[in-house]
Short mmCIF file of C-alpha atoms and ligand atoms in Angstrom, two decimals:
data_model
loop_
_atom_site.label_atom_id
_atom_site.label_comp_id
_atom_site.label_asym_id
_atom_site.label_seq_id
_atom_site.Cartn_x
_atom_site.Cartn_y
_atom_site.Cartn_z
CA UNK A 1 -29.06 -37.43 30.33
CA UNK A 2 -26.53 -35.45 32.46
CA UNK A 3 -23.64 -37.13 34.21
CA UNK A 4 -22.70 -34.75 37.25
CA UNK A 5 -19.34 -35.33 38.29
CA UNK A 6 -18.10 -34.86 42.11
CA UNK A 7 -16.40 -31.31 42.72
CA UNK A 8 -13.08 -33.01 43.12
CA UNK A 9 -13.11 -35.20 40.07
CA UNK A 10 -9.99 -35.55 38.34
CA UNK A 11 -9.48 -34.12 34.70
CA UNK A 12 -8.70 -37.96 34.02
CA UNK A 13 -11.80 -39.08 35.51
CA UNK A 14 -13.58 -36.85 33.43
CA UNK A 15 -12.53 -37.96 30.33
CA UNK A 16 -13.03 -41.52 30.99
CA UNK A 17 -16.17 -40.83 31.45
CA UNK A 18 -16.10 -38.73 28.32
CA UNK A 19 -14.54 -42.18 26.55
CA UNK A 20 -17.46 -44.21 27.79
CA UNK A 21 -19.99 -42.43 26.40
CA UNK A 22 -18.39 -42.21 23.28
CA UNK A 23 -17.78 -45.62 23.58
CA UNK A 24 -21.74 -46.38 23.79
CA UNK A 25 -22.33 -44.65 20.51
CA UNK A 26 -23.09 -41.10 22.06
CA UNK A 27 -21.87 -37.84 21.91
CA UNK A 28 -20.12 -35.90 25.47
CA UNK A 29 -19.86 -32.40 26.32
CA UNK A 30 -17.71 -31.72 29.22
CA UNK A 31 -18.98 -28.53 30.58
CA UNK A 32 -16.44 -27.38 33.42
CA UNK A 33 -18.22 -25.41 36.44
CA UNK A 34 -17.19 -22.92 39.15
CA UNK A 35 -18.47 -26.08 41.73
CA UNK A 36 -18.05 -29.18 39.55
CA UNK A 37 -17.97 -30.74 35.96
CA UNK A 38 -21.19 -31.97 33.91
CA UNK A 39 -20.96 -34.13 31.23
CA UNK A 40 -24.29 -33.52 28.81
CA UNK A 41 -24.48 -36.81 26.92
CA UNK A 42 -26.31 -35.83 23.09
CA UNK A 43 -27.07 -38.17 19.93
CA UNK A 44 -29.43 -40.71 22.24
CA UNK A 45 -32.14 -41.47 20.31
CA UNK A 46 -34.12 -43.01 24.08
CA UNK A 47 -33.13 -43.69 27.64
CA UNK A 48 -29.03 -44.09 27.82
CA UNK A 49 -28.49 -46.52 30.03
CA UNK A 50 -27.14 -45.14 33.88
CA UNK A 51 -25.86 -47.69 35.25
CA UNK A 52 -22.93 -48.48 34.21
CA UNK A 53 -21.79 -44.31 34.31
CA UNK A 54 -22.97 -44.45 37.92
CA UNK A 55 -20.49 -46.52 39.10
CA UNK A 56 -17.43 -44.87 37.01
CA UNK A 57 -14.72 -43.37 39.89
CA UNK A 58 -15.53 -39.10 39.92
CA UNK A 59 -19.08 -40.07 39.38
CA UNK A 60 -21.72 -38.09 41.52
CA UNK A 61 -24.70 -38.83 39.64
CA UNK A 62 -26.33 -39.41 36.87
CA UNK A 63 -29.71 -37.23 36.00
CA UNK A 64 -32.48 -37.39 33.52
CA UNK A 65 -33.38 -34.13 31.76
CA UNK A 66 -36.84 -34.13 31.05
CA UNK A 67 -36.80 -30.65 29.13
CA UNK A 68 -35.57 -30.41 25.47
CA UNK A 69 -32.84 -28.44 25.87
CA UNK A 70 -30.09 -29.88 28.00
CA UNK A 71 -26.44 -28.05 27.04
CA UNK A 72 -27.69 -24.85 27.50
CA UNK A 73 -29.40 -25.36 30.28
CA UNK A 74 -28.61 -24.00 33.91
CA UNK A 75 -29.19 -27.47 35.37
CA UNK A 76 -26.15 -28.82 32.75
CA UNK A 77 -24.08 -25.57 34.30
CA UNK A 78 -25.04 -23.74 36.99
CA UNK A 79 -22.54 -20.61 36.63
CA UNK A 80 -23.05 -18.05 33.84
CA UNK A 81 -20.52 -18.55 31.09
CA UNK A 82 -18.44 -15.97 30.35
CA UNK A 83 -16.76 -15.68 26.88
CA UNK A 84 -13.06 -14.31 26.51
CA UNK A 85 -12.01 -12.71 24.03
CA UNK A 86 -8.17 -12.33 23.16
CA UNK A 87 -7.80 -8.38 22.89
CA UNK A 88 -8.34 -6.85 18.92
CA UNK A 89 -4.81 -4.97 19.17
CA UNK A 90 -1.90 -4.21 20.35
CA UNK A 91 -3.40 -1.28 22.38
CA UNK A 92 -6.47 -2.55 23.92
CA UNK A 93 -6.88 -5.36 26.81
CA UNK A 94 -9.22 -8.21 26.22
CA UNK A 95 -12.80 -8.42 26.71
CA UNK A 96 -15.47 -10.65 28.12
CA UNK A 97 -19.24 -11.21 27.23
CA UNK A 98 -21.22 -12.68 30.17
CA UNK A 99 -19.23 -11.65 32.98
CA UNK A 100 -19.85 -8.67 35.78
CA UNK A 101 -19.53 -5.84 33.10
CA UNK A 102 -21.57 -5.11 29.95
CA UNK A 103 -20.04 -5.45 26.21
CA UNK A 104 -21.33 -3.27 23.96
CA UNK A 105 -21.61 -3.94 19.89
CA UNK A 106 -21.69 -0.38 18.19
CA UNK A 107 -21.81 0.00 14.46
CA UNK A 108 -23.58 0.66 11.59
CA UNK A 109 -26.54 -1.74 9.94
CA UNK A 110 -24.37 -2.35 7.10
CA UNK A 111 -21.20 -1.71 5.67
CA UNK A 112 -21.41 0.38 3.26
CA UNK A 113 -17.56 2.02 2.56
CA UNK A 114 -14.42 2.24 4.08
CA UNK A 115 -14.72 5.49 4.74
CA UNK A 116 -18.51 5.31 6.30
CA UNK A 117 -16.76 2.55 8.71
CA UNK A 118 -14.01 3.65 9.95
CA UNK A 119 -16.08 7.40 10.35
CA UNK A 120 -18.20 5.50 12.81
CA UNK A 121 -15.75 3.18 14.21
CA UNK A 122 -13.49 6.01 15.16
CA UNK A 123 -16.69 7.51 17.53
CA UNK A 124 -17.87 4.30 18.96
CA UNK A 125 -14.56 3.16 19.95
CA UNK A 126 -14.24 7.05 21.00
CA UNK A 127 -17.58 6.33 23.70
CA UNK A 128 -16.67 3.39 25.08
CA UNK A 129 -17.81 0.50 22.93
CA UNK A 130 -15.72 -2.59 22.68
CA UNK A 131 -17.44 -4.53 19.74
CA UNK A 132 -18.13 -3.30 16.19
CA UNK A 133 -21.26 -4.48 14.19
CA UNK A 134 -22.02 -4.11 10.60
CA UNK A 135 -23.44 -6.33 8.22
CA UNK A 136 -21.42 -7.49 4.63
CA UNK A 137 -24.28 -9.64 4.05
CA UNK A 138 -27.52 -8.18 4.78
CA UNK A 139 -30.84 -10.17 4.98
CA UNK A 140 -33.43 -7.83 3.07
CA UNK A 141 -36.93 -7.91 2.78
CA UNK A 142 -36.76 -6.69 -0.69
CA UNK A 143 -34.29 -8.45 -3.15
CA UNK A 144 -33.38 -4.82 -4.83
CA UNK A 145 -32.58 -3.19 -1.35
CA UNK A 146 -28.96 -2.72 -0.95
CA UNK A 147 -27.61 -6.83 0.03
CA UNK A 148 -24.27 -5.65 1.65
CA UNK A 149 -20.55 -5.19 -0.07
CA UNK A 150 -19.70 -8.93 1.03
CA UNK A 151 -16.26 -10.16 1.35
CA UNK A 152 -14.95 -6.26 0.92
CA UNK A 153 -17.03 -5.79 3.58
CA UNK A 154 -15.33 -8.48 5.92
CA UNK A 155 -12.15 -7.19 5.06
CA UNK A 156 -13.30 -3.20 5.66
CA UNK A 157 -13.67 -4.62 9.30
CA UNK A 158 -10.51 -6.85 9.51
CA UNK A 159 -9.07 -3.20 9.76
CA UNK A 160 -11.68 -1.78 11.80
CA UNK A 161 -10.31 -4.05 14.17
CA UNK A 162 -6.52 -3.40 13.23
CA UNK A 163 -6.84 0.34 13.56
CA UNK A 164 -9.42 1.15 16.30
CA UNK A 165 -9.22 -2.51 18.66
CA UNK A 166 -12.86 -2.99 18.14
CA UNK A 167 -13.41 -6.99 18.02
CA UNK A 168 -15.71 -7.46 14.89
CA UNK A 169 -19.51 -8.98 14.91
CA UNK A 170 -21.22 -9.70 11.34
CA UNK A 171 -23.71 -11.56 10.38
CA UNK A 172 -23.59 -15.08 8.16
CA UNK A 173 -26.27 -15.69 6.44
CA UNK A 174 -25.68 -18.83 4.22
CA UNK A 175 -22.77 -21.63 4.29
CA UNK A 176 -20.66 -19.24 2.20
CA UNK A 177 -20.75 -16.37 3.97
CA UNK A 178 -20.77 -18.44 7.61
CA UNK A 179 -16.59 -19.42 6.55
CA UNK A 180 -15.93 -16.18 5.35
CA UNK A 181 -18.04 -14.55 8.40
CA UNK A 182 -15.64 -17.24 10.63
CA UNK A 183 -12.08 -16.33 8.74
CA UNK A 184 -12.57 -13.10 9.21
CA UNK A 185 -14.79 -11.56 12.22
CA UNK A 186 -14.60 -12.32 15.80
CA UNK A 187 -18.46 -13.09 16.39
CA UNK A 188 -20.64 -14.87 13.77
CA UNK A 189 -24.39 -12.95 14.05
CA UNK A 190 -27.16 -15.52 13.20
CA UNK A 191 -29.93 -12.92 12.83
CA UNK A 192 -33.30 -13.01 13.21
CA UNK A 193 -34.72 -14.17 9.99
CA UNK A 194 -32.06 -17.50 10.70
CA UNK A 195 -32.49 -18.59 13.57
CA UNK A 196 -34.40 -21.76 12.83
CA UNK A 197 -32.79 -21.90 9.77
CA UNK A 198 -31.40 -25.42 11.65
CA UNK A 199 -28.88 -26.57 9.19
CA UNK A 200 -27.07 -22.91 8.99
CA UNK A 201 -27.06 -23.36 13.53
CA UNK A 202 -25.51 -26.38 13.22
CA UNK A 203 -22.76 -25.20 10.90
CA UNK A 204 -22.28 -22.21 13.27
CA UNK A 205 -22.20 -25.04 15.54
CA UNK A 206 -18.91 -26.18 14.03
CA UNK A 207 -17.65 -22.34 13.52
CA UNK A 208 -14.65 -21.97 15.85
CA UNK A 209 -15.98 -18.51 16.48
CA UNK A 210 -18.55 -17.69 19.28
CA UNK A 211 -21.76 -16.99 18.02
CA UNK A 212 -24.35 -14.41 18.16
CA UNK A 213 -27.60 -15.74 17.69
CA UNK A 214 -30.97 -13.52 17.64
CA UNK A 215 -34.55 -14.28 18.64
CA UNK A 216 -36.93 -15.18 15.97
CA UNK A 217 -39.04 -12.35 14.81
CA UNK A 218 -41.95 -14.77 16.35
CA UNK A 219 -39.80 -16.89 18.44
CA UNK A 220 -41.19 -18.28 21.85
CA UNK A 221 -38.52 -18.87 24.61
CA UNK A 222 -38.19 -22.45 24.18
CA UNK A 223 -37.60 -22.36 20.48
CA UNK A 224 -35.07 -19.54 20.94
CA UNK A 225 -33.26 -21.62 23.73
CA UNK A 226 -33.58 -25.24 21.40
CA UNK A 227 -32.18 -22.89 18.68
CA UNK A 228 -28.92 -22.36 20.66
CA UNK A 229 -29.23 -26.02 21.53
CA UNK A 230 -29.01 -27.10 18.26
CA UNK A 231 -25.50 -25.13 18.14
CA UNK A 232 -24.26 -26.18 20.98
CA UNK A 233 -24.79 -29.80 20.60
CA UNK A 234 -22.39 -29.52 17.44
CA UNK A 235 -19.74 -28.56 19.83
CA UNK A 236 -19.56 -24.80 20.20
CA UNK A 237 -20.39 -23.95 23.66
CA UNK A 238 -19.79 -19.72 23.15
CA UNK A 239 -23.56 -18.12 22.13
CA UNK A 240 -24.27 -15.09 23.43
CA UNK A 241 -28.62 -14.98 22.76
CA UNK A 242 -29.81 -11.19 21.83
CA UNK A 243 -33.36 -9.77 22.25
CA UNK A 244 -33.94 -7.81 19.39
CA UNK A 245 -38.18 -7.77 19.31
CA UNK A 246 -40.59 -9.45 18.54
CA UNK A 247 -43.88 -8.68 16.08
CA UNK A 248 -46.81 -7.89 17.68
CA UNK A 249 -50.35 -6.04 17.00
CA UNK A 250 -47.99 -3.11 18.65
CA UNK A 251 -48.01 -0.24 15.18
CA UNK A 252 -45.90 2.53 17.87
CA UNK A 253 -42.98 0.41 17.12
CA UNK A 254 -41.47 -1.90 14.13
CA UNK A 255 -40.99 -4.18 16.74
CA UNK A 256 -41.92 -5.21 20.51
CA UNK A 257 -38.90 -5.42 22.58
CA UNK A 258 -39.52 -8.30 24.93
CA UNK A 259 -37.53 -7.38 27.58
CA UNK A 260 -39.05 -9.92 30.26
CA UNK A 261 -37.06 -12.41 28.32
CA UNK A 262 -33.86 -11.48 29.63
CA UNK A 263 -34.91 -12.58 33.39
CA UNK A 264 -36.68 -15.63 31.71
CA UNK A 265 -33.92 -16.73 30.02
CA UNK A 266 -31.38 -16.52 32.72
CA UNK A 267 -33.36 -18.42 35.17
CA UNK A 268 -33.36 -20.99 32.25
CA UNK A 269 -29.97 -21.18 30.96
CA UNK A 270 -26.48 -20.46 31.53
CA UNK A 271 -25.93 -18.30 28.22
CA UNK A 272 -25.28 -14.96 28.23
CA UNK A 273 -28.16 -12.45 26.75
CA UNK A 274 -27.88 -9.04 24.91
CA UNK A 275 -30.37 -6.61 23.87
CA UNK A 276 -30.69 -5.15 20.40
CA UNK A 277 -32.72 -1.54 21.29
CA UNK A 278 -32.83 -0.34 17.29
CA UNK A 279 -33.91 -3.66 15.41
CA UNK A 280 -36.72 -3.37 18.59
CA UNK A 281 -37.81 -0.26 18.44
CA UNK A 282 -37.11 0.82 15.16
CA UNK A 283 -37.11 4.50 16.16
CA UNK A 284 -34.03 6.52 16.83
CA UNK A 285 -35.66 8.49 19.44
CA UNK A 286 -36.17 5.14 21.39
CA UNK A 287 -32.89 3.48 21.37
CA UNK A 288 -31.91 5.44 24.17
CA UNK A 289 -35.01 4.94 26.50
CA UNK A 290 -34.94 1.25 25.89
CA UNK A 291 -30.90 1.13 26.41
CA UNK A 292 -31.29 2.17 29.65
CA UNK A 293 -34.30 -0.35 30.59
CA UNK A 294 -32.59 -3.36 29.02
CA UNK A 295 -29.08 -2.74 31.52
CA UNK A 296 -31.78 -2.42 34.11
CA UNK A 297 -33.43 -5.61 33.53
CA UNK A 298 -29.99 -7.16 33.90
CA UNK A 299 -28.84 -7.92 30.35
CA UNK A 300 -24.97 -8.81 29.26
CA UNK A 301 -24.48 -6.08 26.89
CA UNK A 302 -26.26 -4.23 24.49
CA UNK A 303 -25.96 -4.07 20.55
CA UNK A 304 -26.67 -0.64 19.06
CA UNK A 305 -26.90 1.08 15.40
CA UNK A 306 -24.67 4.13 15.24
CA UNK A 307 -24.20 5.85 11.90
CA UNK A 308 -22.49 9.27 11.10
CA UNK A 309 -25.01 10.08 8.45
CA UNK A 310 -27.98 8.45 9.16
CA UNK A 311 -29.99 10.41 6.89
CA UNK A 312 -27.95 8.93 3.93
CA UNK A 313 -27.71 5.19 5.47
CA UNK A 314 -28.32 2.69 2.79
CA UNK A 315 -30.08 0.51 5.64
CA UNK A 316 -31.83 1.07 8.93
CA UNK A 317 -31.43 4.55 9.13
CA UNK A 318 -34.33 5.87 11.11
CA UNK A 319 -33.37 3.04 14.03
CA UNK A 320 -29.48 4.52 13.68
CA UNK A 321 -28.30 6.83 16.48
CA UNK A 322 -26.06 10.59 15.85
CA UNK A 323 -22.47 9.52 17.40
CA UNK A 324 -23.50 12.16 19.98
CA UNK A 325 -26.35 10.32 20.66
CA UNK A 326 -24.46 7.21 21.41
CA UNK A 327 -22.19 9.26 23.45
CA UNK A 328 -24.94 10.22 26.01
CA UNK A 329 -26.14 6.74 25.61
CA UNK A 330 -23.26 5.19 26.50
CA UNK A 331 -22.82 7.72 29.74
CA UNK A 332 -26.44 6.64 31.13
CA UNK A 333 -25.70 3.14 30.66
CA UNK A 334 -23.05 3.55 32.75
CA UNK A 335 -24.97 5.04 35.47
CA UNK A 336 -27.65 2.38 35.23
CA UNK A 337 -25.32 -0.24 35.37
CA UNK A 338 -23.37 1.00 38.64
CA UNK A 339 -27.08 0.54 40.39
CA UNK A 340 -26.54 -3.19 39.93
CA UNK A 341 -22.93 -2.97 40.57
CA UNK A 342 -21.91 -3.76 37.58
CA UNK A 343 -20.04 -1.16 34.82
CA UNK A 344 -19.49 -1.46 31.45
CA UNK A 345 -16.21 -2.52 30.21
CA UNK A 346 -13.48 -0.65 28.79
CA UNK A 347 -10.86 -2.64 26.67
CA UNK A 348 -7.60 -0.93 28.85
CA UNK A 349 -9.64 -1.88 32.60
CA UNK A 350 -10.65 -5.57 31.79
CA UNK A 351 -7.85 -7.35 32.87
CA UNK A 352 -7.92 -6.65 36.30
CA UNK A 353 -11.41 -7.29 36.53
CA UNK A 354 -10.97 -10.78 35.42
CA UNK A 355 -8.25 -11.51 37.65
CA UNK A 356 -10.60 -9.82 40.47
CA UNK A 357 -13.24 -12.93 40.06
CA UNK A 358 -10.67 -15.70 39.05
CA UNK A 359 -9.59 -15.29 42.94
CA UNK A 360 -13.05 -15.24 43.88
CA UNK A 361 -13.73 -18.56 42.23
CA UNK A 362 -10.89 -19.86 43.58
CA UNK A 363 -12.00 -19.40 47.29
C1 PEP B 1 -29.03 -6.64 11.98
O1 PEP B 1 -28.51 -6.80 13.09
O2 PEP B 1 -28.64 -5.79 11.17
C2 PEP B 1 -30.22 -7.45 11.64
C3 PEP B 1 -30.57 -7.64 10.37
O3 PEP B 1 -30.86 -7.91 12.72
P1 PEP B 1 -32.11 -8.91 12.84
O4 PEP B 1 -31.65 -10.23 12.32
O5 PEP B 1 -32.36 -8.91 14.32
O6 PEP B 1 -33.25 -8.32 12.06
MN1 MN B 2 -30.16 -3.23 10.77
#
């Protein structure tokens, strides 16, 4: 059930209706638009009751949602949502995923030293990127591949962001890691190999962090989209959803990067959606080639594996791109991007940009 609220609804109106719902045993989410507020009402078990919502003051109308998801639908909120961050230092201005210009995540697959990150940080922040990946706590198929440094890893990037002004992304994996992952980083990564892992979404869910959550290694749209739901309806509204392939009968690749599902998605929901070229191809010399198509196709932002010495990575090497590599990367992208009149963000040009579409909004 979605309670749409007139476009000149007071804030006060909203939250009586808010109180209401509550008041019937349910669960609101306020969801602000560029037009007009919609309240998504959760925790029903059937039908909730319209009427007596439809006659609350601010009211417009109240709708039934007949698919599963409902928060992160485009029918809860029709605008894109953008997701602000606060800028990682002193020298850099802060960032946005979602709105008119890409974000892009550079790093390596895992931490693995503080020299080794701050040897790649120094070059992606160099080209362009504004987000840092790496993982402390790395999902591996085998249990005696190398697991991540953990909490020194978290705190190798707390000054990855200090010195460079790269805003940190790292994956979470368990409870544990998900609080220290939340302390520490400015983007929780649910990865692949999580994302139905339902109780770990909803604690995300409660994370005051945005969160990055990744397709399913077999993950159909809907069950990627119900996967965000299921954060969402805890109460954190800031996912960004990230392509990163998909297994098929396809040997070329490790994975197949499904990039259809970026236009899919954003017909379907309001959520900004990323593309992960090296965790779907596998293959350094693809990363590139698929960059390029995945700005084309119209996604948010891109996240990419960059190490200095890939030959000596202790994960994901053969996916991770030379630094010069991600330098002529990161110089197409830009081109490609300018074709849809969009760029890609640089920490020091942001802030005008979002003052450029707050007026718009505005009129
Ligand atoms: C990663 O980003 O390093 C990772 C493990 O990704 P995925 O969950 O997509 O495999
Ligand atoms: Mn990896």
């Amino acid at each position: 059930m979605l309670v749409v609220m007139q476009a000149q609804a007071t804030e006060e109106q909203v939250r009586a209706v808010c109180q209401k719902i509550e008041a019937l045993g349910y669960r609101p989410h306020a969801m602000p638009g560029a037009q007009r507020t919609a309240i998504g009402i959760t925790g029903n078990k059937g039908e909730v009751e319209a009427g007596s919502l439809e006659e609350m003051p601010g009211v417009q109308e109240v709708i039934r949602v007949s698919k599963p998801y409902k928060l992160v639908s485009r029918d809860t909120k029709p605008d894109t949502t953008i997701i602000k961050f606060a800028a990682a230092n002193a020298h850099t201005q802060p960032v946005t995923i979602g709105g008119r210009d890409l974000a892009i995540i550079a790093g390596p697959c895992g931490i693995e030293s503080r020299d080794q990150a701050f040897a790649i940080a120094e070059r992606v922040a160099r080209a362009g990127a504004q987000f840092f990946r790496g993982g402390a706590y790395k999902p591996r198929t085998s249990p005696y591949s190398f697991q991540g440094l953990g909490e020194e890893g978290l705190k190798i990037m707390a000054e990855v962001r200090d010195r460079f002004g790269l805003l940190i992304v790292t994956e979470a994996v368990d409870y544990e890691s998900l609080d220290l992952v939340d302390q520490y980083a400015d983007v929780i990564q649910i990865g692949a190999r999580n994302m139905q892992n339902f109780s770990l979404l909803k604690r995300a869910g409660r994370a005051h962090k945005p969160v990055l959550l990744k397709r399913g290694i077999a993950a159909t749209l809907e069950e990627f989209l119900m996967a965000a739901e299921y954060i969402m309806s805890e109460g954190n509204y800031n996912i960004v959803l990230c392509e990163r392939g998909v297994r098929t009968f396809a040997d070329h690749t490790r994975n197949t990067l499904d990039l259809s599902i970026v236009p899919a998605v954003q017909r379907l929901s309001h959520l900004p959606i990323i593309v992960d070229p090296s965790h779907g191809t596998g293959k350094r010399n693809k990363v590139t080639p698929l960059s390029r198509a995945a700005v084309a196709v119209g996604a948010d932002g891109l996240i990419v594996e960059v190490h200095h010495d890939p030959d000596h990575a202790l994960s994901d090497g053969m996916q991770s791109l030379y630094p010069d590599q991600f330098d002529t990367l990161m110089e197409q992208v830009n081109q490609i991007a300018a074709v849809l009149e969009r760029g890609v963000q640089s920490p020091a040009k942001v802030q005008a940009k979002v003052r450029e579409r707050t007026t718009i909004a505005v009129e």
